[in-house]
Structures are given as structure tokens and as C-alpha cells.
């Protein structure tokens, strides 16, 4: 191989040989199939987590019509972004994923900032997903036991969920893969059960005219166009996380084909399942205002209660909670691999600790514990502030979303450095990549705009302020500060690995 940035792309090259060509010694265990790889991204996207958690947001921000049509539009645009990212993943199937791609195509500094954006986004995702699961668990306990879900009790449930996910991820990628396979069928079956129950049980359903045309604006903003754009965030937030297939590529067989296919299948499955779920929920609304102001604190739970009664509502809540637990477990797996990969290249404080791999399970155990520990710290302010959960979600979306666009942008900018892998878009790569980058820029700006305005006021208050731009600024400041400390010694070690491979080849000859 004559150029580390232009690896030879033979679909029949062994996975581990390809990884060495890319600069790394294989240390993780390859036990994940194509289905398992797609399953982890599908589990992280988790329509039973994202759609359910933000359904109340959708009811106020454009209402049914924006939720349904927005889901279709956003899903289409995410397919562009996913296809463009899948093409680059096929060329660089490593656990580092986005930051490794950016490094190979743009240089050290591009890789560094992409890595920090991606990492902090993944950590925010663990906190957001598992705290959301804790909120739904609190709502279930409220129905079952009269449990009062105070912030203190919810945070204890949240920490218990984090510990469960840490323990499950310590047993190795085989268990993770198995759980993700179960998760796919649980999600698909769960959507089918929920939609069937909401179709059969209620004596009254909303009309198709209501579902597809009803517009509701409870944001305080008068601009309908602005509110419609804000309403797209439900779908865009749900569609975060499909980079998980890339992060698990070093544990996937035939990764240069399986990982990009995993990204695409996860998005398509989620697009279809999420649309059906939103349809079922919205047709079954009995009392719009009552659903928005549910005493459970969870609007979908109120839809279940009104349609099925307490017993049926509790059963469906359990379906959702289990799906959210699958989602959080998959996110811990993806984040821990990112921690491992970034530490392998010396980018994190204490990298020598976090890059260690257990010899028996082939799992980066310390990276797993670090991931859940930081996620716990990120959610602790929820004890004192009702807006803190929004800030955690902001860390997730403004970290991960722009990180998706960077390697795609660099692939377009430095076409001479990019050699397509076995899964590629051919002549469509440039136009699809261009649409993907423009879309990601648009939604990143959208995530940073204020979402609600206090009644009678011309601007936002402390309680309605959108913390996404603050989160983005903090991420960039942290990355810049640590770059001054450790950036100069940071180096993706492709050159050393190439020299080692050349020596081996000489000995064989």
C-alpha cells in the first residue's frame, strides 16, 4: 500500500488485514453479523424511545400534521445523510468511525474536533435515553403503586438503569449482539401491539383529516413557518444514533459491507416503524388538551389510559420501557467503543486506562464504566432544574448531528484522498453527499434556536431558553483546551501499522 489515505479496497480482503491496513492491531472480538450490526443502530434510533419521549413536544409544536408529514420529510433527508456516511464507513470501518474518517480525509485537527463532538454527543445520548426511560418507569410506578416520581426518585431509577447497562455490556459483544437482535423484534412487535391495541380498543378515533392536517401552535411564537421547522425536531432527534453500526465495525464480520448496510437498514426500518407508531398514537387521541397536560407527565401514557384503561396502559408502558432499555444498552455499547478508539489514539485524559480490553470477553471494560459514569454526571443537574434534561438532550443532538456531516464534507472536499469501498454510491456520491451536508447544517442551526416563548413576553426566559448553542460552545471550548494540552502528541497510528505490515510482508517473501 503506497498511501495510508488510499487503502486498497478488495471486498475479499480479510477484516483484520484491512484493519491493519488502516493502522490498527485487531484486539476486539468479531462476533457480530450484518443483522446484529443493523440491529444496534436500529436499537439506538429506537422509535419507541424517541417518538414516545418527544410526542408531547410534537403535540405543541405544529401538532399532528407536522409530526406526520415531518416524519416523512426528515426520514427522507436522513436517508441521504445515512447513505453518504455509509459510503465513507465502507472505506474506513473502524471503531473510531466519524473521527477516524475525518482524520484520514482532513487531517489531525479535523479528526480531533470530530471525535470530541461525537464522543460528547454519545455521552449525552446515554444520559438522555436512560433518563427518559427513568421518567417512563416513574410513570409506570405511579400507575401501579401510586409512586410519586420526584426528581430525587427519578434520578435513583436512572442510576439503576445505568448500572444495568454497564453490567450487560461487560459480558462481551456476543451478548450485546443477542440483545440487539431481540431488540429489533421487540421494537417491531411492540409497535404492532401498540398500534393494534389503539386501533381496536377505543370507541372513537380521530379522522384522517385531523391526523394529516391539524395544526397546533402552543409554542408562543406567531410565525407558522418557524413552528413547522421546530416541529421537525421530533423526527430528527429520533433519527440520531445510526453511526453505532460504524462504531461496532471492528466487531462485525465483513465490516466494509456489513456496517454501511447496517446503517441503511436501520434507518429504513425505523422510518417505516416510526410512521406507523405516530399514526396509531395520533388516531387514538381522545382529549388533546388532556393528553398534553397528563398527570402522568408522559402524553403517550395518557393516550393509553384513555383508550385502554389502567391495565392496558400499564401493559403498553412496559412495552415502551423495555424498548427504551434496549436502546440505552445499545448506546452504551456504541459509546464505549468510541471511548476505546479515541483513547487508543491518545486523545482522552487517562487514555492508557480506557483503551484496555478484557482478554476473556474482548470488551473495553474501563471504557464501559467511564461512559456510564460521565452520563450519570451529565444528568445530575436534573435534581435541581426542570430545564436540565433539555440541556442533556442538547448535548446529544448538537454533538452527534454536526459530527455526521464532517466526514461527508471532507469526502466531498478532498475527493482525491477518497477511494470508495465495496459499498459505494458511484456517481451519485457527490450529489447525495452535498444534500446530506446541507441538511445537517440546517438542522444543527434549528436545534440551536429557541423552541418556546413565554406568554406575554417578547423573548425567552431562563426556563424556556434553548441550551443547545451553549452545549455546542462548551464542547468546542473543551476540545480546543485539551488540544493545547495533548493535541500535538495525538496521532492516528496508521504509519506505524503500515511499517509493521511492510516488515511482515518482507519476512514472508
CSV table of C-alpha atoms in Angstrom, one decimal:
chain,number,residue,atom,x,y,z
A,1,UNK,CA,0.0,0.0,0.0
A,2,UNK,CA,1.6,3.3,-1.1
A,3,UNK,CA,-0.7,5.8,0.6
A,4,UNK,CA,-2.3,5.5,4.1
A,5,UNK,CA,-5.2,7.7,3.0
A,6,UNK,CA,-6.0,5.5,-0.1
A,7,UNK,CA,-6.3,1.9,1.2
A,8,UNK,CA,-6.7,-0.9,-1.3
A,9,UNK,CA,-10.4,-1.9,-1.5
A,10,UNK,CA,-10.8,-5.6,-2.2
A,11,UNK,CA,-14.1,-7.0,-0.8
A,12,UNK,CA,-12.4,-10.3,-0.2
A,13,UNK,CA,-9.6,-8.9,2.0
A,14,UNK,CA,-9.9,-10.3,5.5
A,15,UNK,CA,-11.4,-7.9,8.0
A,16,UNK,CA,-8.3,-8.0,10.3
A,17,UNK,CA,-5.9,-7.5,7.4
A,18,UNK,CA,-8.0,-4.5,6.3
A,19,UNK,CA,-7.9,-3.1,9.9
A,20,UNK,CA,-4.1,-3.4,9.9
A,21,UNK,CA,-4.0,-1.6,6.6
A,22,UNK,CA,-6.0,1.2,8.2
A,23,UNK,CA,-3.4,1.4,11.0
A,24,UNK,CA,-4.7,-0.7,13.9
A,25,UNK,CA,-3.9,-4.1,15.5
A,26,UNK,CA,-7.1,-6.1,15.9
A,27,UNK,CA,-7.9,-6.6,19.6
A,28,UNK,CA,-11.7,-6.7,19.7
A,29,UNK,CA,-13.7,-9.9,19.0
A,30,UNK,CA,-15.5,-10.2,15.7
A,31,UNK,CA,-18.8,-12.0,16.5
A,32,UNK,CA,-21.4,-9.6,15.0
A,33,UNK,CA,-23.3,-10.4,11.8
A,34,UNK,CA,-24.9,-8.0,9.4
A,35,UNK,CA,-28.2,-8.3,11.1
A,36,UNK,CA,-26.6,-7.7,14.5
A,37,UNK,CA,-24.8,-4.6,13.1
A,38,UNK,CA,-28.0,-3.2,11.7
A,39,UNK,CA,-29.8,-4.1,15.0
A,40,UNK,CA,-27.6,-1.9,17.1
A,41,UNK,CA,-28.3,1.2,15.1
A,42,UNK,CA,-32.0,0.3,15.0
A,43,UNK,CA,-31.9,-0.1,18.7
A,44,UNK,CA,-30.2,3.2,19.3
A,45,UNK,CA,-32.6,5.1,16.9
A,46,UNK,CA,-35.4,3.4,18.8
A,47,UNK,CA,-38.7,4.8,17.7
A,48,UNK,CA,-40.3,3.6,21.0
A,49,UNK,CA,-37.8,5.9,22.8
A,50,UNK,CA,-37.5,9.0,20.6
A,51,UNK,CA,-41.1,9.2,19.3
A,52,UNK,CA,-42.6,8.5,22.8
A,53,UNK,CA,-40.3,10.8,24.7
A,54,UNK,CA,-40.9,13.8,22.4
A,55,UNK,CA,-44.5,13.1,21.5
A,56,UNK,CA,-45.7,15.9,23.8
A,57,UNK,CA,-43.2,18.3,22.2
A,58,UNK,CA,-44.8,17.4,18.8
A,59,UNK,CA,-48.3,18.0,20.1
A,60,UNK,CA,-47.4,21.6,21.0
A,61,UNK,CA,-45.0,22.3,18.1
A,62,UNK,CA,-47.2,22.0,15.0
A,63,UNK,CA,-49.4,19.2,16.2
A,64,UNK,CA,-50.4,16.1,14.2
A,65,UNK,CA,-49.9,17.4,10.7
A,66,UNK,CA,-46.3,18.5,11.4
A,67,UNK,CA,-45.5,15.3,13.2
A,68,UNK,CA,-46.7,13.0,10.4
A,69,UNK,CA,-45.5,15.0,7.4
A,70,UNK,CA,-42.4,16.0,9.2
A,71,UNK,CA,-41.6,12.3,9.9
A,72,UNK,CA,-41.8,11.6,6.2
A,73,UNK,CA,-39.6,14.5,5.1
A,74,UNK,CA,-37.0,14.1,7.8
A,75,UNK,CA,-36.8,10.4,7.2
A,76,UNK,CA,-36.1,11.0,3.5
A,77,UNK,CA,-33.3,13.5,4.3
A,78,UNK,CA,-31.8,11.2,6.9
A,79,UNK,CA,-31.6,8.6,4.2
A,80,UNK,CA,-29.4,11.0,2.2
A,81,UNK,CA,-27.2,11.6,5.3
A,82,UNK,CA,-27.1,7.9,6.2
A,83,UNK,CA,-26.2,6.8,2.6
A,84,UNK,CA,-23.4,9.4,2.4
A,85,UNK,CA,-22.0,8.3,5.8
A,86,UNK,CA,-22.4,4.6,4.9
A,87,UNK,CA,-20.2,5.2,1.8
A,88,UNK,CA,-17.3,6.6,3.9
A,89,UNK,CA,-17.8,3.9,6.5
A,90,UNK,CA,-17.3,1.3,3.8
A,91,UNK,CA,-13.8,2.7,3.2
A,92,UNK,CA,-12.9,3.2,6.9
A,93,UNK,CA,-14.7,0.5,9.0
A,94,UNK,CA,-13.1,1.3,12.5
A,95,UNK,CA,-14.4,1.8,16.0
A,96,UNK,CA,-13.4,5.4,15.8
A,97,UNK,CA,-15.8,5.8,13.0
A,98,UNK,CA,-16.5,9.5,12.4
A,99,UNK,CA,-13.3,11.0,13.8
A,100,UNK,CA,-11.1,8.4,12.0
A,101,UNK,CA,-12.8,9.2,8.7
A,102,UNK,CA,-12.2,12.9,9.3
A,103,UNK,CA,-8.6,12.4,10.3
A,104,UNK,CA,-7.9,10.3,7.1
A,105,UNK,CA,-9.6,12.8,4.9
A,106,UNK,CA,-8.9,16.1,6.5
A,107,UNK,CA,-6.0,15.8,8.9
A,108,UNK,CA,-5.4,15.6,12.7
A,109,UNK,CA,-7.3,18.7,13.8
A,110,UNK,CA,-10.4,17.7,11.8
A,111,UNK,CA,-10.3,14.3,13.4
A,112,UNK,CA,-9.8,15.7,16.9
A,113,UNK,CA,-12.8,18.1,16.9
A,114,UNK,CA,-15.0,15.5,15.2
A,115,UNK,CA,-14.0,13.0,17.8
A,116,UNK,CA,-14.9,15.3,20.7
A,117,UNK,CA,-18.2,16.3,19.1
A,118,UNK,CA,-19.1,12.6,18.5
A,119,UNK,CA,-18.0,11.5,22.0
A,120,UNK,CA,-19.8,14.2,23.9
A,121,UNK,CA,-22.9,13.6,21.7
A,122,UNK,CA,-22.8,9.9,22.5
A,123,UNK,CA,-22.4,10.5,26.2
A,124,UNK,CA,-25.3,12.9,26.1
A,125,UNK,CA,-27.3,10.3,24.3
A,126,UNK,CA,-26.8,7.7,27.1
A,127,UNK,CA,-27.9,10.3,29.7
A,128,UNK,CA,-30.9,11.4,27.6
A,129,UNK,CA,-32.1,7.9,26.7
A,130,UNK,CA,-31.7,6.4,30.2
A,131,UNK,CA,-33.2,9.4,31.9
A,132,UNK,CA,-36.1,9.2,29.5
A,133,UNK,CA,-36.5,5.5,30.4
A,134,UNK,CA,-36.4,6.5,34.1
A,135,UNK,CA,-39.2,9.0,33.5
A,136,UNK,CA,-41.4,6.4,31.8
A,137,UNK,CA,-40.6,3.9,34.6
A,138,UNK,CA,-41.7,6.5,37.1
A,139,UNK,CA,-44.9,7.0,35.2
A,140,UNK,CA,-45.5,3.2,35.3
A,141,UNK,CA,-44.8,3.1,39.1
A,142,UNK,CA,-47.2,5.9,39.6
A,143,UNK,CA,-50.0,3.9,37.9
A,144,UNK,CA,-49.1,0.7,39.6
A,145,UNK,CA,-48.1,1.7,43.1
A,146,UNK,CA,-49.1,5.4,43.5
A,147,UNK,CA,-45.4,6.2,43.3
A,148,UNK,CA,-44.7,10.0,43.2
A,149,UNK,CA,-41.9,10.4,40.6
A,150,UNK,CA,-40.0,13.2,42.3
A,151,UNK,CA,-36.6,14.3,40.7
A,152,UNK,CA,-34.8,12.5,43.5
A,153,UNK,CA,-36.6,9.2,42.9
A,154,UNK,CA,-36.2,9.5,39.1
A,155,UNK,CA,-32.5,10.1,39.4
A,156,UNK,CA,-32.2,6.9,41.5
A,157,UNK,CA,-34.1,4.9,38.9
A,158,UNK,CA,-31.8,6.5,36.2
A,159,UNK,CA,-28.6,5.4,38.1
A,160,UNK,CA,-30.0,1.9,38.5
A,161,UNK,CA,-30.7,1.7,34.7
A,162,UNK,CA,-27.1,2.9,34.0
A,163,UNK,CA,-25.7,0.2,36.2
A,164,UNK,CA,-27.8,-2.4,34.5
A,165,UNK,CA,-26.5,-1.3,31.1
A,166,UNK,CA,-22.9,-1.3,32.3
A,167,UNK,CA,-23.2,-4.8,33.6
A,168,UNK,CA,-24.8,-6.1,30.4
A,169,UNK,CA,-22.0,-4.6,28.3
A,170,UNK,CA,-19.3,-6.2,30.4
A,171,UNK,CA,-20.2,-9.7,29.2
A,172,UNK,CA,-18.9,-9.2,25.6
A,173,UNK,CA,-20.2,-8.3,22.2
A,174,UNK,CA,-21.9,-11.7,21.7
A,175,UNK,CA,-24.5,-10.8,24.5
A,176,UNK,CA,-24.7,-7.2,23.1
A,177,UNK,CA,-25.4,-8.6,19.6
A,178,UNK,CA,-28.0,-11.0,21.0
A,179,UNK,CA,-29.8,-8.3,22.9
A,180,UNK,CA,-29.9,-6.1,19.9
A,181,UNK,CA,-31.3,-8.9,17.8
A,182,UNK,CA,-34.1,-9.3,20.4
A,183,UNK,CA,-34.5,-5.5,20.4
A,184,UNK,CA,-35.3,-5.4,16.7
A,185,UNK,CA,-38.2,-7.8,17.1
A,186,UNK,CA,-39.3,-6.2,20.4
A,187,UNK,CA,-39.5,-2.8,18.7
A,188,UNK,CA,-41.3,-4.1,15.6
A,189,UNK,CA,-43.6,-6.3,17.7
A,190,UNK,CA,-44.1,-3.5,20.2
A,191,UNK,CA,-45.1,-1.1,17.5
A,192,UNK,CA,-47.5,-3.7,16.1
A,193,UNK,CA,-49.0,-4.4,19.6
A,194,UNK,CA,-49.4,-0.7,20.5
A,195,UNK,CA,-51.0,0.3,17.1
A,196,UNK,CA,-53.3,-2.8,17.1
A,197,UNK,CA,-54.5,-2.1,20.6
A,198,UNK,CA,-55.1,1.6,19.8
A,199,UNK,CA,-56.9,0.6,16.6
A,200,UNK,CA,-59.2,-2.0,18.2
A,201,UNK,CA,-59.9,-0.7,21.8
A,202,UNK,CA,-61.1,2.9,21.6
A,203,UNK,CA,-64.7,3.6,20.7
A,204,UNK,CA,-63.7,6.8,19.0
A,205,UNK,CA,-60.8,7.7,16.7
A,206,UNK,CA,-59.7,10.9,15.2
A,207,UNK,CA,-60.4,11.5,11.5
A,208,UNK,CA,-57.8,11.2,8.8
A,209,UNK,CA,-58.4,14.9,8.2
A,210,UNK,CA,-57.4,15.7,11.8
A,211,UNK,CA,-54.3,13.4,11.7
A,212,UNK,CA,-52.9,14.8,8.5
A,213,UNK,CA,-54.0,18.4,8.5
A,214,UNK,CA,-54.5,19.5,12.1
A,215,UNK,CA,-52.0,22.3,13.1
A,216,UNK,CA,-51.4,23.3,16.7
A,217,UNK,CA,-49.1,26.0,17.9
A,218,UNK,CA,-48.6,26.2,21.7
A,219,UNK,CA,-45.0,27.5,21.5
A,220,UNK,CA,-45.7,31.2,21.9
A,221,UNK,CA,-44.2,32.0,18.5
A,222,UNK,CA,-46.5,33.6,15.9
A,223,UNK,CA,-44.6,32.5,12.8
A,224,UNK,CA,-46.2,29.3,11.4
A,225,UNK,CA,-43.1,28.6,9.2
A,226,UNK,CA,-40.9,28.8,12.3
A,227,UNK,CA,-43.1,26.5,14.3
A,228,UNK,CA,-43.3,24.0,11.4
A,229,UNK,CA,-39.5,23.9,11.3
A,230,UNK,CA,-39.3,23.4,15.1
A,231,UNK,CA,-41.7,20.5,14.7
A,232,UNK,CA,-39.2,18.7,12.6
A,233,UNK,CA,-37.0,18.2,15.6
A,234,UNK,CA,-39.1,15.3,17.0
A,235,UNK,CA,-38.2,13.2,13.9
A,236,UNK,CA,-34.6,14.4,13.7
A,237,UNK,CA,-33.9,13.7,17.4
A,238,UNK,CA,-35.3,10.2,17.0
A,239,UNK,CA,-33.1,9.5,13.9
A,240,UNK,CA,-29.9,10.2,15.9
A,241,UNK,CA,-27.5,7.3,16.5
A,242,UNK,CA,-27.2,5.3,13.3
A,243,UNK,CA,-23.4,5.8,13.5
A,244,UNK,CA,-23.5,2.9,16.0
A,245,UNK,CA,-23.1,0.5,13.1
A,246,UNK,CA,-19.8,2.2,12.3
A,247,UNK,CA,-18.6,2.1,15.9
A,248,UNK,CA,-19.1,-1.6,16.1
A,249,UNK,CA,-17.5,-2.4,12.8
A,250,UNK,CA,-14.3,-3.8,14.4
A,251,UNK,CA,-16.6,-6.4,16.0
A,252,UNK,CA,-18.5,-7.1,12.7
A,253,UNK,CA,-17.6,-9.7,10.1
A,254,UNK,CA,-17.2,-8.4,6.5
A,255,UNK,CA,-17.4,-4.9,8.1
A,256,UNK,CA,-16.8,-2.9,4.9
A,257,UNK,CA,-20.1,-4.2,3.6
A,258,UNK,CA,-22.0,-5.1,6.7
A,259,UNK,CA,-21.5,-1.7,8.6
A,260,UNK,CA,-22.8,0.5,5.7
A,261,UNK,CA,-25.7,-1.9,5.0
A,262,UNK,CA,-26.4,-1.8,8.8
A,263,UNK,CA,-26.7,2.0,8.7
A,264,UNK,CA,-29.1,1.9,5.8
A,265,UNK,CA,-31.3,-0.9,7.1
A,266,UNK,CA,-31.6,0.7,10.5
A,267,UNK,CA,-32.8,4.0,9.0
A,268,UNK,CA,-35.3,2.3,6.7
A,269,UNK,CA,-36.7,0.0,9.4
A,270,UNK,CA,-37.0,3.0,11.8
A,271,UNK,CA,-38.6,5.2,9.1
A,272,UNK,CA,-41.4,2.7,8.5
A,273,UNK,CA,-41.9,1.6,12.1
A,274,UNK,CA,-42.0,5.2,13.4
A,275,UNK,CA,-44.5,6.4,10.9
A,276,UNK,CA,-46.9,3.5,11.8
A,277,UNK,CA,-46.4,4.3,15.6
A,278,UNK,CA,-47.1,8.0,15.2
A,279,UNK,CA,-50.2,7.2,13.1
A,280,UNK,CA,-51.5,4.8,15.8
A,281,UNK,CA,-51.0,7.3,18.6
A,282,UNK,CA,-52.5,10.2,16.9
A,283,UNK,CA,-55.6,8.5,15.6
A,284,UNK,CA,-56.2,7.3,19.2
A,285,UNK,CA,-56.1,10.7,20.9
A,286,UNK,CA,-59.3,11.1,22.9
A,287,UNK,CA,-58.7,14.5,24.5
A,288,UNK,CA,-56.0,16.7,23.0
A,289,UNK,CA,-55.6,19.1,25.9
A,290,UNK,CA,-55.8,16.3,28.5
A,291,UNK,CA,-53.2,14.4,26.7
A,292,UNK,CA,-50.8,17.4,26.7
A,293,UNK,CA,-51.4,18.0,30.4
A,294,UNK,CA,-51.4,14.4,31.6
A,295,UNK,CA,-50.9,13.9,35.3
A,296,UNK,CA,-48.5,11.1,34.4
A,297,UNK,CA,-46.2,13.6,32.9
A,298,UNK,CA,-46.0,11.4,29.8
A,299,UNK,CA,-48.6,12.2,27.0
A,300,UNK,CA,-48.4,8.7,25.3
A,301,UNK,CA,-49.3,7.2,28.7
A,302,UNK,CA,-52.5,9.4,28.8
A,303,UNK,CA,-53.4,8.1,25.3
A,304,UNK,CA,-53.0,4.5,26.6
A,305,UNK,CA,-55.1,5.3,29.7
A,306,UNK,CA,-57.9,7.0,27.7
A,307,UNK,CA,-58.0,4.2,25.1
A,308,UNK,CA,-57.4,1.1,27.2
A,309,UNK,CA,-57.9,1.9,30.8
A,310,UNK,CA,-55.3,1.5,33.6
A,311,UNK,CA,-54.5,-2.2,33.0
A,312,UNK,CA,-53.9,-1.8,29.3
A,313,UNK,CA,-52.0,1.4,29.8
A,314,UNK,CA,-49.6,-0.3,32.2
A,315,UNK,CA,-49.0,-3.2,29.8
A,316,UNK,CA,-48.2,-0.8,26.9
A,317,UNK,CA,-46.0,1.3,29.1
A,318,UNK,CA,-44.0,-1.8,29.9
A,319,UNK,CA,-43.5,-2.5,26.2
A,320,UNK,CA,-42.1,1.0,25.8
A,321,UNK,CA,-39.9,0.9,28.9
A,322,UNK,CA,-38.3,-2.4,27.8
A,323,UNK,CA,-37.6,-0.9,24.3
A,324,UNK,CA,-36.0,2.1,25.9
A,325,UNK,CA,-33.8,-0.2,28.0
A,326,UNK,CA,-32.7,-1.9,24.8
A,327,UNK,CA,-32.0,1.5,23.3
A,328,UNK,CA,-29.9,2.6,26.2
A,329,UNK,CA,-27.9,-0.6,26.3
A,330,UNK,CA,-27.0,-0.3,22.6
A,331,UNK,CA,-26.0,3.3,23.1
A,332,UNK,CA,-23.6,2.3,25.9
A,333,UNK,CA,-22.0,-0.3,23.6
A,334,UNK,CA,-21.5,2.3,20.8
A,335,UNK,CA,-20.2,5.0,23.2
A,336,UNK,CA,-17.8,2.7,24.9
A,337,UNK,CA,-16.3,1.7,21.6
A,338,UNK,CA,-15.8,5.4,20.8
A,339,UNK,CA,-14.1,5.9,24.1
A,340,UNK,CA,-11.9,2.9,23.4
A,341,UNK,CA,-10.9,4.1,19.9
A,342,UNK,CA,-10.3,7.7,20.9
A,343,UNK,CA,-8.2,6.5,23.8
A,344,UNK,CA,-6.3,4.1,21.6
A,345,UNK,CA,-5.1,7.2,19.7
A,346,UNK,CA,-4.3,9.1,22.9
A,347,UNK,CA,-7.0,11.7,22.7
A,348,UNK,CA,-8.5,11.4,26.1
A,349,UNK,CA,-7.1,12.1,29.6
A,350,UNK,CA,-6.1,8.8,31.1
A,351,UNK,CA,-6.1,7.1,27.7
A,352,UNK,CA,-3.9,4.2,28.9
A,353,UNK,CA,-6.8,3.2,31.2
A,354,UNK,CA,-9.7,3.5,28.8
A,355,UNK,CA,-8.1,1.6,25.9
A,356,UNK,CA,-7.6,-1.6,27.8
A,357,UNK,CA,-9.5,-4.7,26.5
A,358,UNK,CA,-10.5,-7.6,28.6
A,359,UNK,CA,-8.7,-10.7,27.4
A,360,UNK,CA,-11.6,-13.1,28.1
A,361,UNK,CA,-14.6,-11.1,26.8
A,362,UNK,CA,-12.8,-8.9,24.2
A,363,UNK,CA,-14.7,-5.9,25.8
A,364,UNK,CA,-13.2,-2.5,26.7
A,365,UNK,CA,-14.5,-2.7,30.3
A,366,UNK,CA,-13.0,0.5,31.6
A,367,UNK,CA,-14.5,2.4,28.6
A,368,UNK,CA,-17.9,1.0,29.5
A,369,UNK,CA,-17.6,2.2,33.1
A,370,UNK,CA,-16.4,5.6,32.0
A,371,UNK,CA,-19.3,6.0,29.6
A,372,UNK,CA,-22.0,5.4,32.2
A,373,UNK,CA,-20.2,7.4,34.9
A,374,UNK,CA,-20.0,10.5,32.7
A,375,UNK,CA,-23.6,10.1,31.6
A,376,UNK,CA,-24.6,10.0,35.3
A,377,UNK,CA,-22.8,13.2,36.0
A,378,UNK,CA,-24.4,14.9,32.9
A,379,UNK,CA,-27.9,14.2,34.2
A,380,UNK,CA,-27.4,15.1,37.9
A,381,UNK,CA,-28.5,18.8,37.4
A,382,UNK,CA,-32.0,17.4,36.7
A,383,UNK,CA,-32.2,17.2,40.5
A,384,UNK,CA,-32.3,20.9,40.7
A,385,UNK,CA,-33.6,22.3,37.4
A,386,UNK,CA,-36.5,21.2,35.2
A,387,UNK,CA,-34.7,22.5,32.2
A,388,UNK,CA,-31.6,20.4,32.8
A,389,UNK,CA,-33.0,17.4,30.8
A,390,UNK,CA,-33.4,19.7,27.8
A,391,UNK,CA,-29.7,20.6,28.2
A,392,UNK,CA,-28.7,16.9,28.2
A,393,UNK,CA,-30.7,16.3,25.0
A,394,UNK,CA,-29.0,19.4,23.6
A,395,UNK,CA,-25.5,17.9,24.3
A,396,UNK,CA,-26.6,14.8,22.4
A,397,UNK,CA,-28.0,16.4,19.3
A,398,UNK,CA,-25.5,19.3,18.8
A,399,UNK,CA,-22.6,16.9,19.3
A,400,UNK,CA,-23.7,14.0,17.1
A,401,UNK,CA,-25.5,15.8,14.3
A,402,UNK,CA,-22.7,18.1,13.0
A,403,UNK,CA,-20.2,15.2,13.6
A,404,UNK,CA,-22.1,13.2,10.9
A,405,UNK,CA,-21.6,16.0,8.3
A,406,UNK,CA,-17.8,16.5,8.8
A,407,UNK,CA,-16.5,13.3,7.2
A,408,UNK,CA,-19.1,13.6,4.4
A,409,UNK,CA,-18.0,17.2,3.8
A,410,UNK,CA,-14.3,16.2,3.8
A,411,UNK,CA,-15.1,13.3,1.4
A,412,UNK,CA,-16.6,16.0,-1.0
A,413,UNK,CA,-13.8,18.5,-0.4
A,414,UNK,CA,-10.9,16.0,-0.8
A,415,UNK,CA,-12.1,13.6,-3.5
A,416,UNK,CA,-8.6,12.8,-4.4
A,417,UNK,CA,-8.0,11.3,-1.0
A,418,UNK,CA,-11.1,9.1,-1.0
A,419,UNK,CA,-11.1,5.6,-2.6
A,420,UNK,CA,-14.7,4.2,-2.5
A,421,UNK,CA,-15.1,0.9,-0.6
A,422,UNK,CA,-17.2,-2.1,-1.8
A,423,UNK,CA,-20.4,-0.3,-0.7
A,424,UNK,CA,-20.5,3.0,-2.6
A,425,UNK,CA,-22.8,5.4,-4.3
A,426,UNK,CA,-20.9,5.6,-7.5
A,427,UNK,CA,-21.6,8.8,-9.5
A,428,UNK,CA,-24.4,9.7,-7.0
A,429,UNK,CA,-21.9,10.1,-4.2
A,430,UNK,CA,-21.3,13.8,-4.7
A,431,UNK,CA,-24.9,15.0,-5.1
A,432,UNK,CA,-26.2,12.8,-2.2
A,433,UNK,CA,-23.3,13.9,0.0
A,434,UNK,CA,-24.0,17.6,-0.8
A,435,UNK,CA,-27.7,17.2,0.1
A,436,UNK,CA,-26.6,15.5,3.3
A,437,UNK,CA,-24.2,18.2,4.4
A,438,UNK,CA,-26.7,21.0,3.7
A,439,UNK,CA,-29.4,19.1,5.6
A,440,UNK,CA,-27.2,18.6,8.7
A,441,UNK,CA,-26.2,22.3,8.7
A,442,UNK,CA,-29.9,23.2,8.6
A,443,UNK,CA,-30.9,21.0,11.4
A,444,UNK,CA,-27.9,21.9,13.6
A,445,UNK,CA,-28.9,25.6,13.3
A,446,UNK,CA,-32.5,24.6,14.0
A,447,UNK,CA,-31.5,22.7,17.2
A,448,UNK,CA,-29.9,25.9,18.4
A,449,UNK,CA,-33.0,28.1,18.0
A,450,UNK,CA,-35.4,28.9,20.9
A,451,UNK,CA,-38.3,26.5,20.9
A,452,UNK,CA,-40.8,28.2,23.1
A,453,UNK,CA,-41.6,31.8,24.2
A,454,UNK,CA,-43.2,32.8,27.5
A,455,UNK,CA,-46.7,34.1,27.2
A,456,UNK,CA,-46.8,37.9,27.1
A,457,UNK,CA,-43.0,38.3,26.6
A,458,UNK,CA,-41.1,39.2,23.5
A,459,UNK,CA,-38.2,36.8,24.1
A,460,UNK,CA,-37.3,33.7,26.1
A,461,UNK,CA,-36.8,33.2,29.8
A,462,UNK,CA,-34.4,31.1,31.8
A,463,UNK,CA,-36.9,28.2,31.9
A,464,UNK,CA,-37.5,28.3,28.1
A,465,UNK,CA,-34.0,29.0,26.9
A,466,UNK,CA,-32.6,26.5,24.4
A,467,UNK,CA,-29.3,25.3,25.8
A,468,UNK,CA,-28.1,23.7,22.6
A,469,UNK,CA,-25.9,26.6,21.5
A,470,UNK,CA,-24.4,26.7,25.0
A,471,UNK,CA,-23.7,23.0,24.8
A,472,UNK,CA,-22.1,23.3,21.4
A,473,UNK,CA,-19.9,26.1,22.6
A,474,UNK,CA,-18.9,24.2,25.7
A,475,UNK,CA,-18.0,21.1,23.6
A,476,UNK,CA,-15.8,23.2,21.3
A,477,UNK,CA,-14.1,25.0,24.1
A,478,UNK,CA,-13.3,21.8,25.9
A,479,UNK,CA,-11.9,20.3,22.7
A,480,UNK,CA,-9.8,23.4,22.0
A,481,UNK,CA,-8.5,23.5,25.6
A,482,UNK,CA,-7.5,19.8,25.5
A,483,UNK,CA,-5.9,20.2,22.1
A,484,UNK,CA,-3.5,22.7,23.6
A,485,UNK,CA,-2.6,20.2,26.2
A,486,UNK,CA,-2.5,16.9,24.3
A,487,UNK,CA,-3.3,17.6,20.7
A,488,UNK,CA,0.3,17.8,19.4
A,489,UNK,CA,1.0,14.3,20.7
A,490,UNK,CA,-2.2,12.9,19.3
A,491,UNK,CA,-1.7,10.8,16.2
A,492,UNK,CA,-3.9,8.2,14.5
A,493,UNK,CA,-1.1,5.5,14.2
A,494,UNK,CA,-1.6,4.4,10.6
A,495,UNK,CA,2.1,5.0,9.7
A,496,UNK,CA,3.4,2.7,12.4
A,497,UNK,CA,1.0,-0.1,11.4
A,498,UNK,CA,1.9,0.3,7.7
A,499,UNK,CA,5.5,-0.1,8.6
A,500,UNK,CA,4.8,-3.2,10.6
A,501,UNK,CA,2.8,-4.7,7.8
A,502,UNK,CA,5.6,-4.0,5.3
A,503,UNK,CA,8.1,-5.7,7.6
A,504,UNK,CA,5.9,-8.8,7.9
A,505,UNK,CA,5.4,-8.9,4.1
A,506,UNK,CA,9.2,-8.7,3.6
A,507,UNK,CA,9.7,-11.6,6.1
A,508,UNK,CA,7.1,-13.7,4.2
A,509,UNK,CA,8.8,-13.0,0.9
